[in-house]
Coordinates of C-alpha atoms in Angstrom, one line a residue:
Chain A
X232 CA 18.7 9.3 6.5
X233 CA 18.8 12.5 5.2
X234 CA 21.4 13.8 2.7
X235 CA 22.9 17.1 1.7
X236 CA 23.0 18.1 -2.2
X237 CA 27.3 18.7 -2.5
X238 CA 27.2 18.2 -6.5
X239 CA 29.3 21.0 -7.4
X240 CA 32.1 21.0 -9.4
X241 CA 34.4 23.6 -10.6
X242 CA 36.5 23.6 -14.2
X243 CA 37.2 25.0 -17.7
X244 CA 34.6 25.1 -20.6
X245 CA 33.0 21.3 -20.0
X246 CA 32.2 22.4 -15.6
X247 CA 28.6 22.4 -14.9
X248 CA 29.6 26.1 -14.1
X249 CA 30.5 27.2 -17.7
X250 CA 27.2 25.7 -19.2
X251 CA 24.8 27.6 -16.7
X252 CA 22.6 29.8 -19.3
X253 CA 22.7 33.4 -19.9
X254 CA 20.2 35.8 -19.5
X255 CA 17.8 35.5 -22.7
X256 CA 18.5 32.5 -23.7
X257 CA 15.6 30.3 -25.4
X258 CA 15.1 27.2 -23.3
X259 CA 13.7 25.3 -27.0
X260 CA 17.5 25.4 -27.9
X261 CA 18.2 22.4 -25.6
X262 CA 15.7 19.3 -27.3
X263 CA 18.0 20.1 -30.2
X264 CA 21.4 19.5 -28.1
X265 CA 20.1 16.5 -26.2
X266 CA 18.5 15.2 -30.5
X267 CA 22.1 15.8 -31.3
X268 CA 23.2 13.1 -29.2
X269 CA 20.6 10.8 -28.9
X270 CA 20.5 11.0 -32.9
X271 CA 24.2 9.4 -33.3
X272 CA 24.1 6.8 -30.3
X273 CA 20.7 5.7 -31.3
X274 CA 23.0 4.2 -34.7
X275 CA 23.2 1.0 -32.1
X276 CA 19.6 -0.3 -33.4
X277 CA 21.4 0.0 -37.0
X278 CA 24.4 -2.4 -36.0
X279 CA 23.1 -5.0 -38.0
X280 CA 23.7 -4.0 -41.3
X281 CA 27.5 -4.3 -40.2
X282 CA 27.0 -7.9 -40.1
X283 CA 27.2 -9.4 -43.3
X284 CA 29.9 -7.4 -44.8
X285 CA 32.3 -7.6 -41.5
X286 CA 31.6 -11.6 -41.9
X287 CA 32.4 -11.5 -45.9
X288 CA 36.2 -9.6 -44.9
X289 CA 38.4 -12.4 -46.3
X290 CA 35.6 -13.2 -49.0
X291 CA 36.4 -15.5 -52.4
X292 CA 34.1 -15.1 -55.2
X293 CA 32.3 -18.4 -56.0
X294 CA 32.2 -19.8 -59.9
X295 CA 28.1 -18.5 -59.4
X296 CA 29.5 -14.8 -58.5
X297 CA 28.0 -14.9 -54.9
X298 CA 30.8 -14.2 -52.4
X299 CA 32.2 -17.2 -50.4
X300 CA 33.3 -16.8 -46.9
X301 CA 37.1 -17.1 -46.3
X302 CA 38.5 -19.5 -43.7
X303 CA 39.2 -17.0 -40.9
X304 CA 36.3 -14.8 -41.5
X305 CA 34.2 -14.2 -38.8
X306 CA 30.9 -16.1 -38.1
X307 CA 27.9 -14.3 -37.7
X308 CA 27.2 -15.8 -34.4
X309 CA 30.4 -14.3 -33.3
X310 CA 29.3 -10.8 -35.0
X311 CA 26.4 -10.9 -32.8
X312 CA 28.3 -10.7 -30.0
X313 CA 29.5 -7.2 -30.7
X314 CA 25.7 -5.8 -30.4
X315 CA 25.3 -7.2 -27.1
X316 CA 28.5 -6.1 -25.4
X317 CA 27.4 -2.7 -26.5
X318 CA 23.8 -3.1 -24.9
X319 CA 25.2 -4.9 -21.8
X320 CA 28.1 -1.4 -21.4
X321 CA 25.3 0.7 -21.8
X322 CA 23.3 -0.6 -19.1
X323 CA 26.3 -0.6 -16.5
X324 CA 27.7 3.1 -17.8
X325 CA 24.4 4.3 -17.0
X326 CA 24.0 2.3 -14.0
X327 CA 27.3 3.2 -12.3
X328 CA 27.8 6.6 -14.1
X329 CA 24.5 8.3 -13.1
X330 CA 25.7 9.6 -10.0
X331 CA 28.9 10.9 -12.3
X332 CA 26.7 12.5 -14.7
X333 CA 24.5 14.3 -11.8
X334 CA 28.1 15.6 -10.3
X335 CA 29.8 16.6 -13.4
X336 CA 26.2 18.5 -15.5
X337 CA 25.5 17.7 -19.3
X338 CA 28.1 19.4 -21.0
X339 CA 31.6 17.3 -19.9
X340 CA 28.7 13.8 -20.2
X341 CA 28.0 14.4 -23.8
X342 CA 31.4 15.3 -24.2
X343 CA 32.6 12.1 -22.6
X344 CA 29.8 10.3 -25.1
X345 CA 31.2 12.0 -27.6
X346 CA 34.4 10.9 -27.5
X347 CA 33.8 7.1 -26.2
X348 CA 31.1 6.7 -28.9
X349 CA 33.2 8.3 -31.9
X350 CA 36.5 6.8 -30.4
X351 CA 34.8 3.5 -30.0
X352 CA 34.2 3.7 -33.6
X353 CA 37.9 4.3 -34.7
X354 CA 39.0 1.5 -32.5
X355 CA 36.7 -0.9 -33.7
X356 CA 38.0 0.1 -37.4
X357 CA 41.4 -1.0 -36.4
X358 CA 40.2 -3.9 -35.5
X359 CA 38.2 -4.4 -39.3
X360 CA 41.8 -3.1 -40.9
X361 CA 44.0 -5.8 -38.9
X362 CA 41.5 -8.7 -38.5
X363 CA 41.2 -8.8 -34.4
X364 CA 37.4 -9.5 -33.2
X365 CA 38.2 -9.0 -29.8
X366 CA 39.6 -5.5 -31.0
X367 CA 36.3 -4.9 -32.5
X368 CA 34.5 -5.9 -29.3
X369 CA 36.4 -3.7 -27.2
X370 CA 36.1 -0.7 -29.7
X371 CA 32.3 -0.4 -30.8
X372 CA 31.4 -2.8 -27.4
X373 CA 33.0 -1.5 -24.0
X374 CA 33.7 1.8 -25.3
X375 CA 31.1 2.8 -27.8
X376 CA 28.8 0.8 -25.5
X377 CA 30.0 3.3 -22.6
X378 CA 28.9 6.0 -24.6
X379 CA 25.6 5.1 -25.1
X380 CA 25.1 5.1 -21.8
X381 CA 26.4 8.1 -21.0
X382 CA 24.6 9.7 -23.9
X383 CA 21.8 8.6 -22.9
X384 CA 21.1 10.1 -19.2
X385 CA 23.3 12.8 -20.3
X386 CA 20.4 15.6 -21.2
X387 CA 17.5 13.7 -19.5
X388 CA 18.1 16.1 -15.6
X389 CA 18.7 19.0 -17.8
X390 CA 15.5 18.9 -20.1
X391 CA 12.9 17.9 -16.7
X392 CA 14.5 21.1 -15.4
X393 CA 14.2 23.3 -18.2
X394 CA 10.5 21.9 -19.3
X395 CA 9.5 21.7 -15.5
X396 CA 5.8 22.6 -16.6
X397 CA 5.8 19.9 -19.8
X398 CA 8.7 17.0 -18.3
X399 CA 7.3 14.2 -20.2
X400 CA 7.2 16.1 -23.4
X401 CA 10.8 17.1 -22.8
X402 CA 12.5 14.0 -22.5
X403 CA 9.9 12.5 -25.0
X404 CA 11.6 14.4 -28.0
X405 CA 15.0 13.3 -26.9
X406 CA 14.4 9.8 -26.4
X407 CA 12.6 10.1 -29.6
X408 CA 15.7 10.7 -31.3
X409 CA 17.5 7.5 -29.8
X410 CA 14.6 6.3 -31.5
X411 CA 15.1 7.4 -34.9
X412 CA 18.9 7.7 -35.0
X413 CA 18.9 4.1 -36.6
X414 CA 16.7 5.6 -39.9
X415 CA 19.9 8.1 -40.5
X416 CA 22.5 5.4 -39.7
X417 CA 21.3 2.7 -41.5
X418 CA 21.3 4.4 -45.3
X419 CA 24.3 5.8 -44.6
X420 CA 26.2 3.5 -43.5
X421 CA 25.2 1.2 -46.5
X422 CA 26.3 4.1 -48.4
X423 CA 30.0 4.7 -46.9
X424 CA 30.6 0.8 -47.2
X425 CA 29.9 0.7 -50.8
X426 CA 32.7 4.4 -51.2
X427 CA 35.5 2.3 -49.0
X428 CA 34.6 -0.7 -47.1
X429 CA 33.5 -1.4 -43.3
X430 CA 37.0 0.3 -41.6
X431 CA 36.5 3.1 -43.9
X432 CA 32.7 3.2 -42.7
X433 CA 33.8 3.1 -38.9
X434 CA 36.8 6.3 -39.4
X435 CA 33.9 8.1 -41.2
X436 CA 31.2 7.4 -38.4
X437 CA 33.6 8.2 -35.4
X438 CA 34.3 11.6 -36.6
X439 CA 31.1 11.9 -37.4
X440 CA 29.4 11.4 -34.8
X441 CA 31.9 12.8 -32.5
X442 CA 31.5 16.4 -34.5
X443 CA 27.6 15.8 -33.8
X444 CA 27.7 15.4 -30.3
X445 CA 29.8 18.0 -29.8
X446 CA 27.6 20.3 -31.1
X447 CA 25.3 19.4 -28.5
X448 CA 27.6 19.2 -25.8
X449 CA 28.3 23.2 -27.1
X450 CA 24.8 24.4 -27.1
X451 CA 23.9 22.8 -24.0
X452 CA 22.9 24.7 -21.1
X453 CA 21.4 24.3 -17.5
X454 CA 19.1 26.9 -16.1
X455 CA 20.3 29.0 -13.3
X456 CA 19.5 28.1 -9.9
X457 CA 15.8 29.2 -9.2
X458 CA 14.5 29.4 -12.5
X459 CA 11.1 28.8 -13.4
X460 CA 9.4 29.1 -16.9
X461 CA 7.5 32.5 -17.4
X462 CA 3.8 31.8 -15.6
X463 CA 4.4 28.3 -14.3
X464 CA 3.9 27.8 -10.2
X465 CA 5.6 25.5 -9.2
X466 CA 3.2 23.4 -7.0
X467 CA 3.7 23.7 -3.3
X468 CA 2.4 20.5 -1.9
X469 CA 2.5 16.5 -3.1
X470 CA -0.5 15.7 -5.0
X471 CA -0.8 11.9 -5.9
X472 CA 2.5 10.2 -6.8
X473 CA 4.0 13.7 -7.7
X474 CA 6.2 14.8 -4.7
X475 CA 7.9 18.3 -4.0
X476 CA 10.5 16.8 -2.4
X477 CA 13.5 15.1 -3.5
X478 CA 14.9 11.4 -2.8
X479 CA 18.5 10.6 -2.8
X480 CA 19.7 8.1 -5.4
X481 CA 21.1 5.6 -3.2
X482 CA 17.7 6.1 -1.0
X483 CA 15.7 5.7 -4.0
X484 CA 17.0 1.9 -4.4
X485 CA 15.9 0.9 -0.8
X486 CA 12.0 2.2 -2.1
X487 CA 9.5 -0.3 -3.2
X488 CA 8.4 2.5 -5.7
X489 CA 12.0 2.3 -7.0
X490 CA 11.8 -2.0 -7.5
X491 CA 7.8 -1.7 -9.1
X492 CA 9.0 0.2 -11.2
X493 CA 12.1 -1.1 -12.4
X494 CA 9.3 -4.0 -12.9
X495 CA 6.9 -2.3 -14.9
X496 CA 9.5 -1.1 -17.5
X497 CA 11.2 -4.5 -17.8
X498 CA 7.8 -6.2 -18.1
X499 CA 7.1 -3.2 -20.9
X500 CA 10.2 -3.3 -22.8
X501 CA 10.7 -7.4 -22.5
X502 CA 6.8 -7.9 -24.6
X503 CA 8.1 -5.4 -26.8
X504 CA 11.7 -6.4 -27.7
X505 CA 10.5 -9.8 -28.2
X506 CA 8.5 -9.5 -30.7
X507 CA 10.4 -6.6 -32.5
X508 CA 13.4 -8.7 -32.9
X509 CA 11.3 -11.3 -34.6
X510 CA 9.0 -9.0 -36.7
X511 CA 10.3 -9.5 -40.0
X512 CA 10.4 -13.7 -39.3
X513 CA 7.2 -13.1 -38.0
X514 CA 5.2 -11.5 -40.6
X515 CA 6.3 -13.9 -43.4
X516 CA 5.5 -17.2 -41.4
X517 CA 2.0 -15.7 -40.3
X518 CA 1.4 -14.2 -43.9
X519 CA 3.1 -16.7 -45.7
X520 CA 3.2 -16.2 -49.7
X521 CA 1.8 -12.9 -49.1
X522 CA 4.4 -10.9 -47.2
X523 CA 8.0 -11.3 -49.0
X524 CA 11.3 -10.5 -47.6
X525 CA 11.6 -7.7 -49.3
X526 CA 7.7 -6.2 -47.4
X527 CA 9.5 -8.1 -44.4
X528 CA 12.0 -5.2 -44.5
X529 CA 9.4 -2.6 -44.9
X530 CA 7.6 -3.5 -42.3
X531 CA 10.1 -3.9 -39.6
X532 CA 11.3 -0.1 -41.0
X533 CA 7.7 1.3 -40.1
X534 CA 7.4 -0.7 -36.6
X535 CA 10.3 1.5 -36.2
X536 CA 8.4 4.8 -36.9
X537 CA 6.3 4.1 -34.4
X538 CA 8.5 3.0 -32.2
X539 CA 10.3 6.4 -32.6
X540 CA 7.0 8.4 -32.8
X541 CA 5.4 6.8 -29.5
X542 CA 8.1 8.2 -28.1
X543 CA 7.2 11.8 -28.0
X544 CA 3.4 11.1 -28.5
X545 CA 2.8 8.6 -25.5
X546 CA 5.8 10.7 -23.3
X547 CA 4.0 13.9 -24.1
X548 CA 0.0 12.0 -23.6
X549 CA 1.6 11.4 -20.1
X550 CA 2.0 15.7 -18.8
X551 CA -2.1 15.5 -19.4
X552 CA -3.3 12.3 -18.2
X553 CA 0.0 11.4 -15.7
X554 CA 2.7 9.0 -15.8
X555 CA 0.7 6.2 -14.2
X556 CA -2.6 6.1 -16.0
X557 CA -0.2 6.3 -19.3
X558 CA 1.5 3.1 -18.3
X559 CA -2.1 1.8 -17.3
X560 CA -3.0 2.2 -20.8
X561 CA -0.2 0.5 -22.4
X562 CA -0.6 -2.6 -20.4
X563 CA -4.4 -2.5 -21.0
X564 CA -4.3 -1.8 -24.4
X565 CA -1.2 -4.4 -24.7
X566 CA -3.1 -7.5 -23.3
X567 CA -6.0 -6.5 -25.7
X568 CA -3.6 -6.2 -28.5
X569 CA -1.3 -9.1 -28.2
X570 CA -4.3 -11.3 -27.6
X571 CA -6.0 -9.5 -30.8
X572 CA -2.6 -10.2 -33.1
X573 CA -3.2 -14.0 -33.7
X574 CA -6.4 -13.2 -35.2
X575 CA -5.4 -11.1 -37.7
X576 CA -3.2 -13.9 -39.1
X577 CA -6.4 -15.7 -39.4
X578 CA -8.0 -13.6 -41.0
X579 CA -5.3 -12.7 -43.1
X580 CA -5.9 -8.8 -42.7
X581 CA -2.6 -7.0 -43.1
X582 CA -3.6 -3.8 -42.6
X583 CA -4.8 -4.8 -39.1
X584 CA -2.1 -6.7 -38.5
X585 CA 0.3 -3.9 -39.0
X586 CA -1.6 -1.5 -37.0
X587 CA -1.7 -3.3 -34.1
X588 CA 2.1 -3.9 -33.8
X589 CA 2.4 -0.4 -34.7
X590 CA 0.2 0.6 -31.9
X591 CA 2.1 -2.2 -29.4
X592 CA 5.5 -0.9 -30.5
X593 CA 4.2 2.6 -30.2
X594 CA 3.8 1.7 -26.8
X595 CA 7.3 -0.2 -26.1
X596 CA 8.7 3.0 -27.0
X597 CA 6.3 5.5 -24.8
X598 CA 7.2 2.9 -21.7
X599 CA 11.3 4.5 -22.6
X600 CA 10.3 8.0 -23.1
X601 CA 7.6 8.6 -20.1
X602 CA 9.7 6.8 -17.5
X603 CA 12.3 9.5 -16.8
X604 CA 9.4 11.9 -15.7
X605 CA 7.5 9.4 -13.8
X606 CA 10.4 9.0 -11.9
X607 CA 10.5 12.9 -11.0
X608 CA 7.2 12.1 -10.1
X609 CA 8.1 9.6 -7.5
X610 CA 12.1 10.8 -6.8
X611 CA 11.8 14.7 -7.4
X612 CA 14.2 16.4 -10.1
X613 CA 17.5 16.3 -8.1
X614 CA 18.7 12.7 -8.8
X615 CA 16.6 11.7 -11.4
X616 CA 19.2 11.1 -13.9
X617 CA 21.4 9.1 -11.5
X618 CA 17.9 7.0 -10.7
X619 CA 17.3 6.9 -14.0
X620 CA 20.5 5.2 -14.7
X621 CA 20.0 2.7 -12.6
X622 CA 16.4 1.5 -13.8
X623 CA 18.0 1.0 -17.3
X624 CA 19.8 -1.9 -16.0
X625 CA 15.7 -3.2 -16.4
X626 CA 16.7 -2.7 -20.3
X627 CA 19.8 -4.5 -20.0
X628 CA 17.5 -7.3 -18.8
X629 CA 14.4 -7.4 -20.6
X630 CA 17.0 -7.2 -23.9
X631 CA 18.3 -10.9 -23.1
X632 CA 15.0 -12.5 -21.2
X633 CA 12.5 -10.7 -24.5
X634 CA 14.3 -12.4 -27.3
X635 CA 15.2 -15.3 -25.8
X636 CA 11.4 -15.9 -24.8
X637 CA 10.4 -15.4 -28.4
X638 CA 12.6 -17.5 -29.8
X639 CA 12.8 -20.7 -27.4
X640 CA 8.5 -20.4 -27.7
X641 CA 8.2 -20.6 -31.3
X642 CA 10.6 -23.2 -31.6
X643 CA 9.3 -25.3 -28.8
X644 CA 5.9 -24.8 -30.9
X645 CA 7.3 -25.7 -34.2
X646 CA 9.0 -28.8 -32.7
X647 CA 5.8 -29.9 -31.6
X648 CA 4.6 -30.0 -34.9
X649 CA 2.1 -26.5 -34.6
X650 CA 2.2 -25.1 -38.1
X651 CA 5.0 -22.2 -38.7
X652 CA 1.4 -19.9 -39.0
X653 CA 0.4 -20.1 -35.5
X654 CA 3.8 -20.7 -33.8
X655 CA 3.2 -17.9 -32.2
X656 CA -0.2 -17.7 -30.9
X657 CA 1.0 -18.8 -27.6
X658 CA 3.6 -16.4 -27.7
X659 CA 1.6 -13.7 -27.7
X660 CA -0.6 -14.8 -24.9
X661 CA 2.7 -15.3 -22.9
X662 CA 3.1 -11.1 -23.9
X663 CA -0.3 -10.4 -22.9
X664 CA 0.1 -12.4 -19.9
X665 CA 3.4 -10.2 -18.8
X666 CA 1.7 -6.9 -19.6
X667 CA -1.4 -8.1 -16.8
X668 CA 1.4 -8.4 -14.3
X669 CA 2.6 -4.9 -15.4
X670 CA -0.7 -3.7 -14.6
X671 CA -0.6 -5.2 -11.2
X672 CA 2.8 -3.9 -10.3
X673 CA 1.9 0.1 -11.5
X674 CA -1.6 -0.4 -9.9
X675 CA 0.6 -0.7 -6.7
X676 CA 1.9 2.6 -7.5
X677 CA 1.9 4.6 -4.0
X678 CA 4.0 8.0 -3.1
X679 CA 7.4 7.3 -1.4
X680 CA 7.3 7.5 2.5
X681 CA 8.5 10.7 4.0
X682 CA 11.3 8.9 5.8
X683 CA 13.2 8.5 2.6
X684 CA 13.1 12.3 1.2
X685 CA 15.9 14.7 1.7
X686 CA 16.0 17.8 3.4
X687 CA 13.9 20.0 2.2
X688 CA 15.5 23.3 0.4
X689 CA 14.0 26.8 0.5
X690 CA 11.1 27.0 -2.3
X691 CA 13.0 28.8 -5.9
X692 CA 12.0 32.5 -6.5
X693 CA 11.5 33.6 -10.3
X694 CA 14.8 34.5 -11.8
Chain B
X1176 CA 19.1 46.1 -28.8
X1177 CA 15.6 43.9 -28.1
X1178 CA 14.7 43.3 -31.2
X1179 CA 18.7 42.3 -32.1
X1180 CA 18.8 39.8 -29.2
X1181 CA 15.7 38.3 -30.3
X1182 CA 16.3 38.2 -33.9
X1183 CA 19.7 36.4 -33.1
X1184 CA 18.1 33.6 -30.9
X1185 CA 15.3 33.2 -33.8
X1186 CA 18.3 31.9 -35.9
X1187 CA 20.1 30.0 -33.5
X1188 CA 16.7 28.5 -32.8
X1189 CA 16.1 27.6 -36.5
X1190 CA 19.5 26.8 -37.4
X1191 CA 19.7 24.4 -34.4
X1192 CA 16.5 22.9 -35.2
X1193 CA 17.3 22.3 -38.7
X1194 CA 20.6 20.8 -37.5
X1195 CA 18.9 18.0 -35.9
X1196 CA 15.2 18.1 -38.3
X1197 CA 16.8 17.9 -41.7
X1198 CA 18.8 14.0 -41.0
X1199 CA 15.7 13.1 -39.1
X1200 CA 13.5 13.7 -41.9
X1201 CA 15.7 12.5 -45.2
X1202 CA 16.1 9.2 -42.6
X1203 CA 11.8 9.0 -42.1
X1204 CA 11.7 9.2 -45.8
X1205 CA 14.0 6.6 -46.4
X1206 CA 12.1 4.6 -44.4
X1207 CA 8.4 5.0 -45.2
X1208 CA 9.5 4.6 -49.3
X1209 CA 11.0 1.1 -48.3
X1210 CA 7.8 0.0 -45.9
X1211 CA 5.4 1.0 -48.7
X1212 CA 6.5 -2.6 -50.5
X1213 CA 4.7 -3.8 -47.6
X1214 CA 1.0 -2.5 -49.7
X1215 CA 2.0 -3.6 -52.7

């Protein structure tokens, strides 16, 4: 089937038509508009430090001083509830609102982001200020979890066709910045609570963050039609799994290229989210008496770094050696590592303990920040973002089957009387063994048959 | 008029940049002070 492009759209200052660039202006300004997004909704990874105080609310002070839950004050089971709906909204948003987002251009997404993610914020405070959960789910949840993923495919077209000559590198510094949004939210948070509470914390936040993303949304532009970076050719022919032509998003899902890899990044981010959830449990029960809460912290903070920083090193690794050999390495390097990681708790070498779960979630986050362009690889540039979308309904999924693996092993392990040391020795092989069938899935890696690409446009001239 | 255009870009460029850097940095910092109880 072939299909014609008809996403045009025609409006005030948000239209796709208002945000087309002017003549001289500096492609290097639009990282910093996608960073200004992906900055605030990247605050998600920093929920948690909401927890405790939203479950202390209606809090009595005990005869020792420590605070004492009140009878209607929310459990922390319940609390953890509000994290998941978010995740859960930001798969579907992007899922459903890809082909929206291709339709509409960058500028009226972030804005939309802008104003579900800050908005969901002012709801949700409401909900602190008058006591109603559900308030708070629908608030930060369905509408701040909207955001997020309209946030996040909202620059990821824009910056592939801007950096057509360096794609991975492009997308790799915005997804670095969902990355690291968590390092800006999580002190200051902490900070606001202590000046006026958890509501006040939430108003402060949603205007916040909906000033920030508007700044983005403002300096945000899409190339005109035709334009190429000054000396890049634009290649004329398919070479490997890099195609010239284009594949239509609903096409794209009828592929087996589209399935493999939906696999390979849920097999990627499911090893990865397991054990980055459990990091800080982990490192004290494997390093027992050596590694304290307190280093517990610490270390999950500089997993995190390289969580954020694999983002732009492993996306940007990926425009030199290609999308697939990149993922080749992280699944290589992955088995060797997760099989490796037992052994350092043996020997009881930090230092090599921490650099090999840097270097593993180094690698979780590279498998976020080099998929975009492997899919222009495979798709083309025209619906990337819609496809896009609809592989991160792979997140959505490795985010409930990662943890949940993790958790149900090592208990299974402790019930059966292994010591809380090596409880997760057979966890790791379990990782290792899901990174080999990563491997075997991008190994099948082939170009998309010609019966699935669109109608070929004229070739773009230099603007 | 060149060297205008140019010069105005060069500080929308760095003011942008900064916009997004200077957060992103004071939040890295945060971070790798509290990981270094992790060495000590």
């Amino acid at each position: 089937m072939k299909y014609h492009d008809a996403a045009t759209s025609k409006g005030g200052w948000l239209s796709r038509e208002h945000t087309v660039a002017e003549p001289g202006f500096n492609r290097w300004l639009v990282p910093p508009a996608a960073l200004c997004v992906h900055l605030c909704i990247g605050e998600v990874y920093a929920f948690s430090v909401f927890n405790k105080p939203l479950s202390l609310l209606h809090a009595t002070v005990g005869a020792d001083g420590t605070k004492v839950p009140g009878a209607d004050d929310w459990s922390i089971a319940s609390l953890g509830w509000i994290f998941s709906i978010a995740i859960l909204f930001l798969g579907l948003a992007a899922a459903f609102g890809g082909t929206w987002v291709e339709k509409v251009g960058p500028r009226k997404t972030m804005a939309a982001a802008a104003a579900l993610f800050g908005g969901g914020f002012l709801v949700a405070s409401l909900g602190v200020a008058w006591h109603q959960l559900l308030l708070v789910y629908f608030g930060y949840g369905v509408l701040g979890g909207c955001g997020l993923g309209l946030g996040y495919i909202s620059p990821v077209k824009t910056l592939m066709s801007w950096f057509p000559d360096k794609p991975g590198m492009a997308t790799g510094m915005a997804i670095m910045g969902f990355g690291g949004g968590a390092f800006i939210a999580s002190p200051l948070s902490v900070w606001l609570m202590g000046i006026g509470g958890v509501a006040f914390a939430f108003v402060v936040l949603g205007i916040v963050y909906f000033v920030y993303m508007m700044v983005g949304a403002t300096i945000v532009r899409v190339p005109p039609k035709g334009w190429l970076p000054q000396g890049y050719v634009a290649p004329r022919q398919s070479k490997g799994l890099i195609t010239t032509a284009n594949v239509h998003v609903d096409e794209a899902l009828k592929t087996r290229q589209f399935w493999l890899l939906w696999g390979v990044l849920f097999l990627n981010v499911t090893a990865g989210i397991g054990v980055l959830g459990q990091a800080s449990l982990m490192s004290q029960e494997m390093f027992p008496g050596l590694i304290t809460a307190g280093a517990a912290a610490g270390f999950v903070g500089l997993l995190s770094l390289f969580n954020m920083g694999g983002r732009f090193f492993w996306a940007s690794t990926s425009d030199y050696i290609g999308r697939r050999n990149t993922y080749m390495v992280f699944f290589a390097l992955g088995i060797v590592l997760y099989a490796l990681v037992p052994t350092t708790g043996q020997m009881g070498s930090i230092v090599l303990f921490v650099l090999f779960y840097g270097i593993i979630l180094s690698m979780y986050g590279g498998g976020f920040a080099t998929i975009p362009a492997y899919l222009k690889d495979v798709f083309g540039n025209q619906y990337v973002g819609a496809i896009h979308g609809r592989l991160l309904t792979a997140w959505s999924a490795a985010g409930i089957v990662g943890p949940v693996l993790v958790n149900y092993i090592r208990q299974y392990q402790i019930d059966s009387g292994v010591p809380k040391a090596d409880a997760y020795t057979v966890t790791m092989y379990i990782m290792a063994g899901l990174l080999a069938v990563g491997f075997v899935l991008n190994f099948m890696m082939k170009p998309v048959d010609e019966r699935h690409h669109m109608e070929a446009e004229p070739a773009p001239s230099r603007a | 008029m060149a060297n205008e255009t140019s010069n105005s870009t060069n500080v929308k460029l760095a003011l942008a940049w900064a916009f997004v850097g200077i957060p992103l940095a004071w939040g890295i910092v945060m971070t790798l002070l509290n990981a270094l109880a992790l060495f000590q």
